[in-house]
Every structure is written in C-alpha cells, then in structure tokens.
Tab-separated table of C-alpha atoms and ligand atoms in Angstrom:
chain	number	residue	atom	x	y	z
A	28	MET	CA	18.133	-23.876	-15.937
A	29	GLY	CA	17.940	-25.927	-18.984
A	30	ASP	CA	14.849	-24.506	-20.900
A	31	ASN	CA	16.096	-21.120	-22.029
A	32	PRO	CA	14.348	-20.709	-25.391
A	33	SER	CA	15.731	-18.425	-28.264
A	34	PRO	CA	14.586	-14.955	-27.361
A	35	THR	CA	11.705	-13.513	-29.792
A	36	ASN	CA	10.114	-10.331	-30.340
A	37	GLY	CA	6.322	-9.950	-29.508
A	38	ALA	CA	5.153	-11.597	-32.913
A	39	GLY	CA	7.502	-14.818	-32.208
A	40	VAL	CA	10.347	-13.755	-34.765
A	41	PRO	CA	13.777	-14.425	-33.158
A	42	ASP	CA	15.098	-10.963	-31.826
A	43	PRO	CA	18.913	-10.254	-32.028
A	44	ILE	CA	18.879	-7.869	-29.299
A	45	ALA	CA	17.125	-9.939	-26.973
A	46	ALA	CA	19.768	-12.572	-27.655
A	47	GLU	CA	22.343	-10.294	-26.954
A	48	ARG	CA	20.933	-9.568	-23.574
A	49	ALA	CA	20.840	-13.265	-23.082
A	50	ARG	CA	24.601	-13.609	-22.677
A	51	LEU	CA	24.728	-10.286	-20.585
A	52	LYS	CA	27.321	-11.296	-17.631
A	53	CYS	CA	26.874	-9.574	-14.061
A	54	PRO	CA	30.186	-7.708	-13.987
A	55	CYS	CA	30.076	-8.271	-9.973
A	56	CYS	CA	29.567	-12.124	-9.639
A	57	ALA	CA	29.859	-12.990	-13.207
A	58	SER	CA	26.407	-14.386	-13.203
A	59	VAL	CA	24.677	-14.718	-16.502
A	60	LEU	CA	21.970	-12.070	-16.629
A	61	SER	CA	19.084	-12.969	-18.836
A	62	LEU	CA	15.979	-11.046	-19.933
A	63	ARG	CA	13.334	-13.862	-20.883
A	64	GLY	CA	9.670	-14.458	-20.769
A	65	SER	CA	7.106	-16.226	-22.275
A	66	ASP	CA	5.268	-13.265	-23.710
A	67	ALA	CA	6.682	-9.769	-24.992
A	68	ALA	CA	7.376	-8.891	-21.330
A	69	PRO	CA	10.573	-10.214	-20.649
A	70	ARG	CA	12.048	-10.684	-16.989
A	71	LEU	CA	15.214	-10.136	-15.613
A	72	ASP	CA	16.918	-13.276	-14.512
A	73	LEU	CA	20.169	-14.444	-12.931
A	74	VAL	CA	20.260	-17.712	-14.734
A	75	GLU	CA	23.518	-19.235	-12.867
A	76	ARG	CA	22.254	-18.592	-9.595
A	77	ALA	CA	18.725	-20.057	-10.267
A	78	GLY	CA	15.971	-19.194	-7.680
A	79	LEU	CA	18.108	-16.403	-6.118
A	80	LEU	CA	16.938	-13.265	-8.101
A	81	PRO	CA	14.181	-14.325	-10.584
A	82	ALA	CA	12.447	-11.158	-11.098
A	83	ALA	CA	12.736	-7.275	-10.912
A	84	ALA	CA	9.380	-5.553	-10.019
A	85	GLY	CA	10.266	-2.073	-11.635
A	86	THR	CA	10.738	-0.945	-14.891
A	87	MET	CA	13.231	1.840	-14.244
A	88	PHE	CA	15.914	2.239	-11.652
A	89	ILE	CA	17.967	5.245	-10.547
A	90	ASP	CA	21.400	4.561	-8.825
A	91	PRO	CA	21.761	7.781	-6.971
A	92	HIS	CA	25.346	6.949	-5.652
A	93	ALA	CA	27.771	5.693	-8.080
A	94	HIS	CA	31.318	6.752	-8.970
A	95	MET	CA	31.253	5.931	-12.303
A	96	ILE	CA	34.661	7.287	-13.570
A	97	SER	CA	36.197	4.378	-11.952
A	98	ARG	CA	33.707	2.073	-13.837
A	99	THR	CA	34.086	0.403	-17.272
A	100	THR	CA	31.707	0.763	-20.384
A	101	SER	CA	30.650	-2.811	-19.522
A	102	ASP	CA	29.323	-1.561	-16.422
A	103	TYR	CA	27.418	1.105	-18.179
A	104	GLU	CA	26.111	-1.290	-20.707
A	105	ALA	CA	25.033	-3.953	-18.032
A	106	MET	CA	23.178	-0.955	-16.089
A	107	ALA	CA	21.227	0.201	-18.901
A	108	LEU	CA	20.132	-3.194	-19.880
A	109	ALA	CA	19.143	-3.853	-16.337
A	110	GLY	CA	16.831	-0.798	-16.115
A	111	VAL	CA	19.153	1.945	-14.786
A	112	VAL	CA	18.133	4.972	-16.521
A	113	ALA	CA	20.024	7.674	-14.426
A	114	VAL	CA	23.115	7.777	-12.030
A	115	ILE	CA	24.304	10.406	-9.591
A	116	GLU	CA	28.066	10.708	-9.038
A	117	PRO	CA	29.180	12.255	-5.770
A	118	ALA	CA	32.370	14.073	-5.452
A	119	PHE	CA	34.437	11.933	-3.193
A	120	TRP	CA	38.170	10.796	-2.862
A	121	LEU	CA	40.119	8.921	-5.331
A	122	GLY	CA	41.721	6.199	-2.690
A	123	GLN	CA	44.565	8.554	-2.368
A	124	PRO	CA	44.571	12.002	-1.193
A	125	ARG	CA	44.854	14.745	-4.005
A	126	THR	CA	47.402	17.254	-3.007
A	127	HIS	CA	47.040	19.931	-5.453
A	128	LEU	CA	44.186	22.330	-6.007
A	129	GLY	CA	44.564	21.498	-9.902
A	130	SER	CA	43.743	17.841	-9.262
A	131	TYR	CA	40.513	18.638	-7.672
A	132	VAL	CA	39.581	21.175	-10.361
A	133	ASP	CA	40.126	18.731	-13.181
A	134	TYR	CA	38.475	16.078	-11.215
A	135	LEU	CA	35.346	18.048	-10.875
A	136	ALA	CA	35.360	19.010	-14.322
A	137	THR	CA	35.450	15.503	-15.422
A	138	ILE	CA	32.274	14.265	-13.282
A	139	ILE	CA	30.457	17.323	-14.757
A	140	GLY	CA	31.723	17.023	-18.110
A	141	PHE	CA	33.232	14.108	-19.688
A	142	GLU	CA	31.610	11.379	-17.443
A	143	ARG	CA	28.215	13.010	-18.214
A	144	PHE	CA	28.906	12.646	-22.060
A	145	ARG	CA	30.155	9.089	-21.419
A	146	ALA	CA	27.229	7.907	-19.519
A	147	GLY	CA	25.109	9.371	-22.216
A	148	GLN	CA	26.933	7.458	-24.856
A	149	PHE	CA	25.308	4.191	-23.325
A	150	GLY	CA	21.991	5.618	-22.704
A	151	ILE	CA	22.227	6.556	-19.059
A	152	ARG	CA	21.762	10.186	-17.906
A	153	HIS	CA	24.444	11.298	-15.464
A	154	TYR	CA	24.317	13.708	-12.565
A	155	CYS	CA	26.881	14.557	-9.851
A	156	CYS	CA	27.146	16.470	-6.395
A	157	VAL	CA	30.221	18.631	-5.759
A	158	GLY	CA	31.951	19.082	-2.572
A	159	LEU	CA	34.958	18.483	-0.304
A	160	ASN	CA	35.178	15.183	1.222
A	161	PRO	CA	35.840	14.769	4.704
A	162	LYS	CA	39.197	12.799	4.263
A	163	GLU	CA	40.498	15.644	2.100
A	164	ALA	CA	39.135	18.369	4.503
A	165	ASN	CA	42.143	17.440	6.814
A	166	ASN	CA	44.512	19.116	4.319
A	167	GLU	CA	43.710	22.520	5.432
A	168	ALA	CA	45.537	24.317	2.693
A	169	LEU	CA	44.007	22.221	-0.002
A	170	ALA	CA	40.514	22.546	1.606
A	171	GLU	CA	40.691	26.400	1.736
A	172	ALA	CA	41.623	26.547	-2.086
A	173	VAL	CA	38.712	23.842	-2.888
A	174	MET	CA	36.111	26.084	-0.870
A	175	GLU	CA	36.966	29.022	-3.141
A	176	VAL	CA	36.335	26.948	-6.132
A	177	LEU	CA	33.235	25.192	-5.302
A	178	PRO	CA	30.684	27.661	-5.946
A	179	HIS	CA	31.848	27.786	-9.459
A	180	PHE	CA	31.237	24.440	-10.089
A	181	ALA	CA	27.916	24.031	-8.014
A	182	VAL	CA	26.023	26.088	-10.666
A	183	LYS	CA	26.946	23.981	-13.562
A	184	ALA	CA	24.215	21.824	-15.443
A	185	GLY	CA	23.622	18.598	-13.742
A	186	VAL	CA	24.699	19.191	-10.290
A	187	VAL	CA	22.147	17.958	-8.038
A	188	ALA	CA	23.260	18.538	-4.644
A	189	MET	CA	26.718	19.079	-2.470
A	190	GLY	CA	28.446	15.904	-1.526
A	191	GLU	CA	29.549	13.787	-0.240
A	192	LEU	CA	29.960	15.892	2.890
A	193	GLY	CA	30.497	14.605	6.249
A	194	TYR	CA	32.959	13.015	8.725
A	195	ASP	CA	35.752	10.464	8.296
A	196	GLU	CA	37.603	10.449	11.447
A	197	GLN	CA	35.567	13.191	12.967
A	198	THR	CA	38.395	15.672	13.285
A	199	ALA	CA	38.214	19.539	14.139
A	200	LEU	CA	39.106	20.284	10.290
A	201	GLU	CA	36.201	17.818	9.008
A	202	ASP	CA	33.911	19.701	11.317
A	203	LYS	CA	34.976	23.027	10.072
A	204	TYR	CA	34.438	22.202	6.329
A	205	LEU	CA	31.249	20.256	6.727
A	206	ARG	CA	29.572	23.530	8.475
A	207	LEU	CA	31.028	26.010	5.744
A	208	GLN	CA	29.672	23.746	2.967
A	209	ILE	CA	26.170	23.271	4.858
A	210	ASN	CA	26.214	26.886	4.650
A	211	LEU	CA	27.285	27.265	0.951
A	212	ALA	CA	24.549	24.544	0.198
A	213	LYS	CA	21.724	26.757	1.789
A	214	GLU	CA	23.174	29.757	-0.012
A	215	LEU	CA	22.956	27.831	-3.481
A	216	GLU	CA	19.668	25.959	-2.670
A	217	LEU	CA	21.090	22.849	-3.115
A	218	PRO	CA	20.066	19.508	-1.481
A	219	ILE	CA	23.021	17.695	0.452
A	220	MET	CA	24.328	14.207	0.488
A	221	ILE	CA	25.770	13.092	3.424
A	222	HIS	CA	28.537	10.279	3.741
A	223	THR	CA	28.572	8.796	7.375
A	224	PRO	CA	31.657	7.365	8.679
A	225	HIS	CA	32.337	3.760	8.131
A	226	ARG	CA	34.087	3.947	11.882
A	227	ASP	CA	31.881	4.831	15.004
A	228	LYS	CA	28.944	5.000	12.469
A	229	ARG	CA	26.264	5.584	15.047
A	230	ARG	CA	27.900	8.442	16.925
A	231	GLY	CA	29.001	10.309	13.508
A	232	THR	CA	25.849	9.935	11.933
A	233	LEU	CA	24.117	11.358	15.012
A	234	ARG	CA	26.790	14.220	15.255
A	235	THR	CA	26.294	15.015	11.540
A	236	MET	CA	22.452	15.300	12.013
A	237	ASP	CA	23.136	17.777	15.114
A	238	VAL	CA	25.341	19.994	13.050
A	239	LEU	CA	22.842	20.163	10.021
A	240	ALA	CA	20.146	21.095	12.629
A	241	GLU	CA	22.402	23.712	14.302
A	242	HIS	CA	22.915	25.436	10.958
A	243	GLY	CA	18.945	25.217	10.128
A	244	PHE	CA	19.431	22.815	7.321
A	245	ASP	CA	15.904	21.433	6.160
A	246	PRO	CA	16.194	17.536	6.775
A	247	GLY	CA	13.851	17.116	3.788
A	248	ARG	CA	16.499	18.359	1.505
A	249	CYS	CA	19.097	16.007	2.737
A	250	VAL	CA	20.042	12.497	2.102
A	251	ILE	CA	22.053	10.692	4.873
A	252	ASP	CA	23.837	7.637	3.268
A	253	HIS	CA	25.777	4.518	4.106
A	254	ASN	CA	23.077	3.615	6.885
A	255	THR	CA	22.687	0.578	8.761
A	256	GLU	CA	20.352	-0.826	11.088
A	257	GLU	CA	21.714	0.970	13.882
A	258	THR	CA	21.112	4.251	12.245
A	259	VAL	CA	17.944	4.104	10.157
A	260	ARG	CA	15.430	4.799	13.223
A	261	ASP	CA	17.058	8.013	14.030
A	262	VAL	CA	17.653	9.333	10.476
A	263	LEU	CA	13.794	8.777	9.604
A	264	ASP	CA	12.533	10.189	12.799
A	265	ARG	CA	14.271	13.133	12.348
A	266	GLY	CA	12.835	13.807	8.900
A	267	TYR	CA	15.847	13.006	6.577
A	268	PHE	CA	16.044	10.680	3.595
A	269	ALA	CA	17.949	7.453	4.423
A	270	ALA	CA	20.038	5.962	1.949
A	271	PHE	CA	21.481	2.401	1.844
A	272	SER	CA	24.618	1.279	-0.005
A	273	ILE	CA	24.549	-2.136	-1.049
A	274	TYR	CA	28.055	-3.675	-1.319
A	275	PRO	CA	28.495	-7.387	-2.048
A	276	HIS	CA	29.802	-9.846	0.560
A	277	THR	CA	28.911	-7.606	3.310
A	278	LYS	CA	26.258	-7.124	6.285
A	279	MET	CA	24.310	-4.536	4.195
A	280	GLY	CA	23.697	-6.722	1.276
A	281	ASN	CA	20.321	-6.879	-0.496
A	282	GLU	CA	19.081	-9.502	1.801
A	283	ARG	CA	19.434	-7.219	4.815
A	284	MET	CA	17.912	-4.409	2.633
A	285	THR	CA	14.677	-6.381	1.887
A	286	GLU	CA	14.210	-6.950	5.552
A	287	LEU	CA	14.938	-3.176	6.338
A	288	VAL	CA	12.072	-2.145	3.675
A	289	ARG	CA	9.591	-4.733	5.046
A	290	GLN	CA	10.301	-3.257	8.764
A	291	TYR	CA	10.411	0.527	7.854
A	292	GLY	CA	8.300	0.704	4.665
A	293	ALA	CA	9.232	2.863	1.713
A	294	GLU	CA	8.988	6.547	2.905
A	295	ARG	CA	12.322	8.507	2.476
A	296	ILE	CA	14.329	5.270	2.041
A	297	ILE	CA	16.757	5.090	-1.055
A	298	VAL	CA	19.043	2.269	-2.377
A	299	ASP	CA	22.201	2.754	-3.897
A	300	SER	CA	25.369	0.959	-5.178
A	301	ALA	CA	27.808	3.370	-4.073
A	302	CYS	CA	30.187	1.346	-6.797
A	303	ASP	CA	33.510	2.810	-7.132
A	304	TRP	CA	37.164	1.398	-7.406
A	305	GLY	CA	36.678	-0.835	-4.693
A	306	VAL	CA	34.878	-4.229	-4.420
A	307	SER	CA	31.311	-3.111	-5.273
A	308	ASP	CA	28.539	-3.879	-7.600
A	309	ALA	CA	27.209	-1.676	-10.343
A	310	LEU	CA	23.946	-3.616	-10.514
A	311	ALA	CA	23.177	-3.513	-6.846
A	312	VAL	CA	19.920	-1.533	-7.262
A	313	PRO	CA	18.438	-3.672	-9.794
A	314	LYS	CA	19.590	-6.771	-8.105
A	315	THR	CA	17.802	-5.389	-4.930
A	316	ALA	CA	14.600	-4.854	-6.681
A	317	ALA	CA	14.612	-8.181	-7.995
A	318	LEU	CA	15.135	-9.841	-4.553
A	319	MET	CA	12.300	-7.661	-3.146
A	320	ALA	CA	10.195	-8.804	-5.838
A	321	GLU	CA	10.839	-12.240	-5.140
A	322	ARG	CA	10.136	-11.792	-1.505
A	323	GLY	CA	7.073	-10.351	-2.033
A	324	ILE	CA	7.650	-6.595	-1.282
A	325	ALA	CA	5.024	-4.774	-3.226
A	326	PRO	CA	5.961	-3.219	-6.621
A	327	GLU	CA	5.001	0.374	-5.465
A	328	THR	CA	7.197	0.138	-2.381
A	329	ILE	CA	10.173	-1.340	-4.746
A	330	ARG	CA	9.703	1.612	-7.069
A	331	LYS	CA	9.995	4.205	-4.511
A	332	VAL	CA	13.247	3.006	-2.938
A	333	THR	CA	14.810	2.128	-6.058
A	334	TYR	CA	13.681	5.234	-8.200
A	335	GLN	CA	11.142	7.694	-7.129
A	336	ASN	CA	12.295	8.621	-3.719
A	337	ALA	CA	15.840	9.533	-5.311
A	338	LEU	CA	14.080	11.707	-8.003
A	339	ALA	CA	12.255	13.395	-5.326
A	340	ILE	CA	15.024	14.626	-3.379
A	341	TYR	CA	17.659	15.306	-5.927
A	342	GLY	CA	14.833	16.571	-8.285
A	343	LEU	CA	14.545	19.493	-5.748
A	344	SER	CA	17.817	21.166	-7.267
A	345	GLY	CA	15.923	21.670	-10.590
A	346	SER	CA	18.601	19.866	-12.459
A	347	MET	CA	17.307	16.638	-12.452
A	348	ARG	CA	13.690	15.662	-14.442
A	349	GLU	CA	12.073	12.562	-15.194
A	350	ALA	CA	11.897	13.898	-18.989
A	351	ASP	CA	15.574	13.841	-19.149
A	352	TRP	CA	15.176	9.941	-19.613
A	353	LEU	CA	11.532	9.755	-20.765
A	354	GLU	CA	12.447	11.919	-23.662
A	355	PRO	CA	16.138	11.390	-23.988
A	356	THR	CA	18.382	12.534	-26.582
A	357	PRO	CA	19.212	9.588	-28.926
A	358	ILE	CA	22.325	7.584	-28.363
A	359	ASP	CA	24.955	8.624	-31.117
A	360	GLN	CA	28.411	7.126	-30.509
A	361	ARG	CA	29.764	9.028	-33.572
A	362	SER	CA	29.582	12.377	-31.269
A	363	LEU	CA	32.618	13.853	-29.654
A	364	PHE	CA	33.612	15.406	-26.217
A	365	GLU	CA	36.039	18.001	-26.929
A	366	GLY	CA	37.155	15.961	-29.782
A	367	ASN	CA	37.144	12.684	-27.987
A	368	SER	CA	34.936	9.598	-28.614
A	369	VAL	CA	34.221	6.521	-26.414
A	370	LEU	CA	35.127	4.295	-29.626
A	371	ARG	CA	38.554	2.874	-30.336
A	372	GLY	CA	40.045	1.911	-33.655
A	373	GLY	CA	37.395	0.719	-35.983
A	374	GLN	CA	34.540	0.103	-33.568
A	375	GLN	CA	31.127	0.375	-34.800
A	376	PRO	CA	29.255	3.127	-33.273
A	377	ARG	CA	25.902	2.653	-31.661
A	378	ILE	CA	23.005	5.027	-32.829
A	379	GLU	CA	19.513	4.450	-31.738
A	380	GLY	CA	16.701	6.266	-30.235
A	381	LEU	CA	16.690	5.526	-26.389
A	382	ARG	CA	12.900	5.346	-26.390
A	383	GLN	CA	12.814	2.028	-28.246
A	384	SER	CA	15.368	0.270	-26.425
A	385	MET	CA	13.621	1.378	-23.144
A	386	ASP	CA	10.356	-0.145	-24.442
A	387	ASP	CA	11.543	-3.611	-24.797
A	388	LEU	CA	12.999	-3.558	-21.591
A	389	ARG	CA	9.746	-3.825	-19.497
A	390	ILE	CA	10.411	-6.067	-16.828
A	391	ALA	CA	7.541	-8.034	-15.600
B	8	LIG	ZN1	30.579	7.666	1.016
B	9	LIG	ZN1	30.572	7.287	-2.342
C-alpha cells in the first residue's frame, strides 16, 4: 500500500485531523486504520491488511454489547473515529465473583454513572443494562440481596434493559433468578438482554426461550445474545432479536457473520463486540460492517444489523434516542464527574462540538 496521499479537506488543504486518523492503530490486531479517499468522503481502510477490509458501508454504528469499564481511552477514541456513536454496557461478572452486596452496588453505580461520563468525554453515548448475572446467581445470599437493590438501579437514566440474564451452568439457582428478573423486567417495562451459555449452547438457548415464554415475556422486547449457526434459526422463528458477538480468532468471526446475514437477511439480527477484559475487539462492529460491504452486502442491510435494529429494541426502553448522538452535548474534557477528570497531569483538554467531527467521518 504505497500510495497513501497526505489527507486533505474538501478544498484540497492539508487536514491535521485526517492526518491524525491516518495513524490510528486498531487496538485488536494492531493494523493501521486509515480514513482516506480521493474526494471529501474518506473511507475506513485497514492499511496493513490490504484488501481484507477495504470499506465500511455505514456512517454510524452502535455496539450494543460492550463492557467498557474494562477498556482503555484508546479504545474509546478508536471506536469514535470508526463511527461508533453509542455503546450499551450490560451488567456482568468481572472475571472473579463479587462476594459482597457493596461490590455489586458500586459496580452498578459505576456503569450507570462514571462510565457514562467517561464515554461522553470521547464523544460516545453510553447506556447500560442492569441485572444479576447467571454466574453470581449461584451465590444465593448475594443474589437475594442484589434482587432487593435492582429496582432502584433499573429506573436510572441510561438504563435500556435488564441484562445480561440467562444461564451459565444451568443450575436451579440460575433458573430461580432468571425467572425473578423476567418478572421484574415486565413490572418495570424494560427490554431484556439474554446471555446464552458458552457450554451446551443450543439446549441452554432453547430452555431460556421456553422460560421467557412461560412468563409471557414478549419476544419482540428481548435480545438473545451470543448466537451461533446452531441457534439462530430457532431464535428468529420464535420472534426474538438475535445478536452475535464477534470475537477475534473464533468461529463467530466477521467472515461467518457475513455469511449469516447473507443467509438470514437483516430482520432482527444484531452485531456486537461483547468486548471486555478478555481477548476481544472493541472495533468488531465497524470491522464487520466493512467486511460486509466488501462482500457486496447491501448498505441498508449493514445499517440494520450494525445500527438500526439495536436502536429499535433498546429504544423501547424510552432511554435511548437517536437525538442523543445527532444533537449531542459537545465534548469538553474540562468537565468533572464528582470532582474527577479523564485527564492526567498537564494534558490538553479536548473541547469540540461532536456534530462537526461526525460530519467529516462520512464513510463512503
Ligand atoms: Zn454474555
Ligand atoms: Zn457480556
């Protein structure tokens, strides 16, 4: 990839912001991401893996499953530059079990509070789901205490669903707290995000949908996540949204996702990164969109699976609206959250209207 001309603005004048983007590194694979094009409409390119992901088809993406508290500010910057306008952070476990209610309460307060602020400092709208995850449901004393505080958090600003709910090992306690939380979601009129188990996935997924049906939960208000080829047909046939987590170096990579969309279309299908503290890729959604574009998937289809469907289901909460990012509050890194800033000693605060930076991120 030799010919990489100096980025210019529409009038042919060198553009320092575009030059900055030209040096952007993908935090997952360390490929150089470059926004470039012969006219005023730059394209997102993965330069070092020439030919693999040449162009994204969308202009805006939502990553509706991202554990951002585990990610860095570089991830936020890369996501914003790649066109991610909003993320949803589902409550989940932290790699080791919490043993006290207080840890849970502080965690929920963090994903509702500070993380929302932190994302905003990088131009990304942050929403979350609250819930007791299946792994920690197996600690009954903790689970009981968490159930008591959940309603308090579920009504906070930016909460778009209850989740991640579901099964891990499919134990009796997991079943008990899944059912209690389905009832709570109905009571609070919140959508549900379901985590399907990584072991015994098909049985666990079918069982989860049976339980949701038993409780009369509307499938049109529920996302079943972490699907594979062996679960997608049942999930769609029963009327649920079917989400796919695109992990690097796994079967459900963006190649397979592209084939799934070709086969099943775009209706109720959602792409997410599920990025967290494990090996994962915060840019999985824009990269998948880029691959789909290269493989000839229609732009409307790409837009649905990487943006519109997530907005449709989580927007049912009333807490997530397109206006949140189309008419955003400007970025001002001088602002504080309970006295704390994202900046460290002597750093220059970034101050800008997000609208302007979105406009020059049109991806052809
Ligand atoms: Zn999950
Ligand atoms: Zn997750």
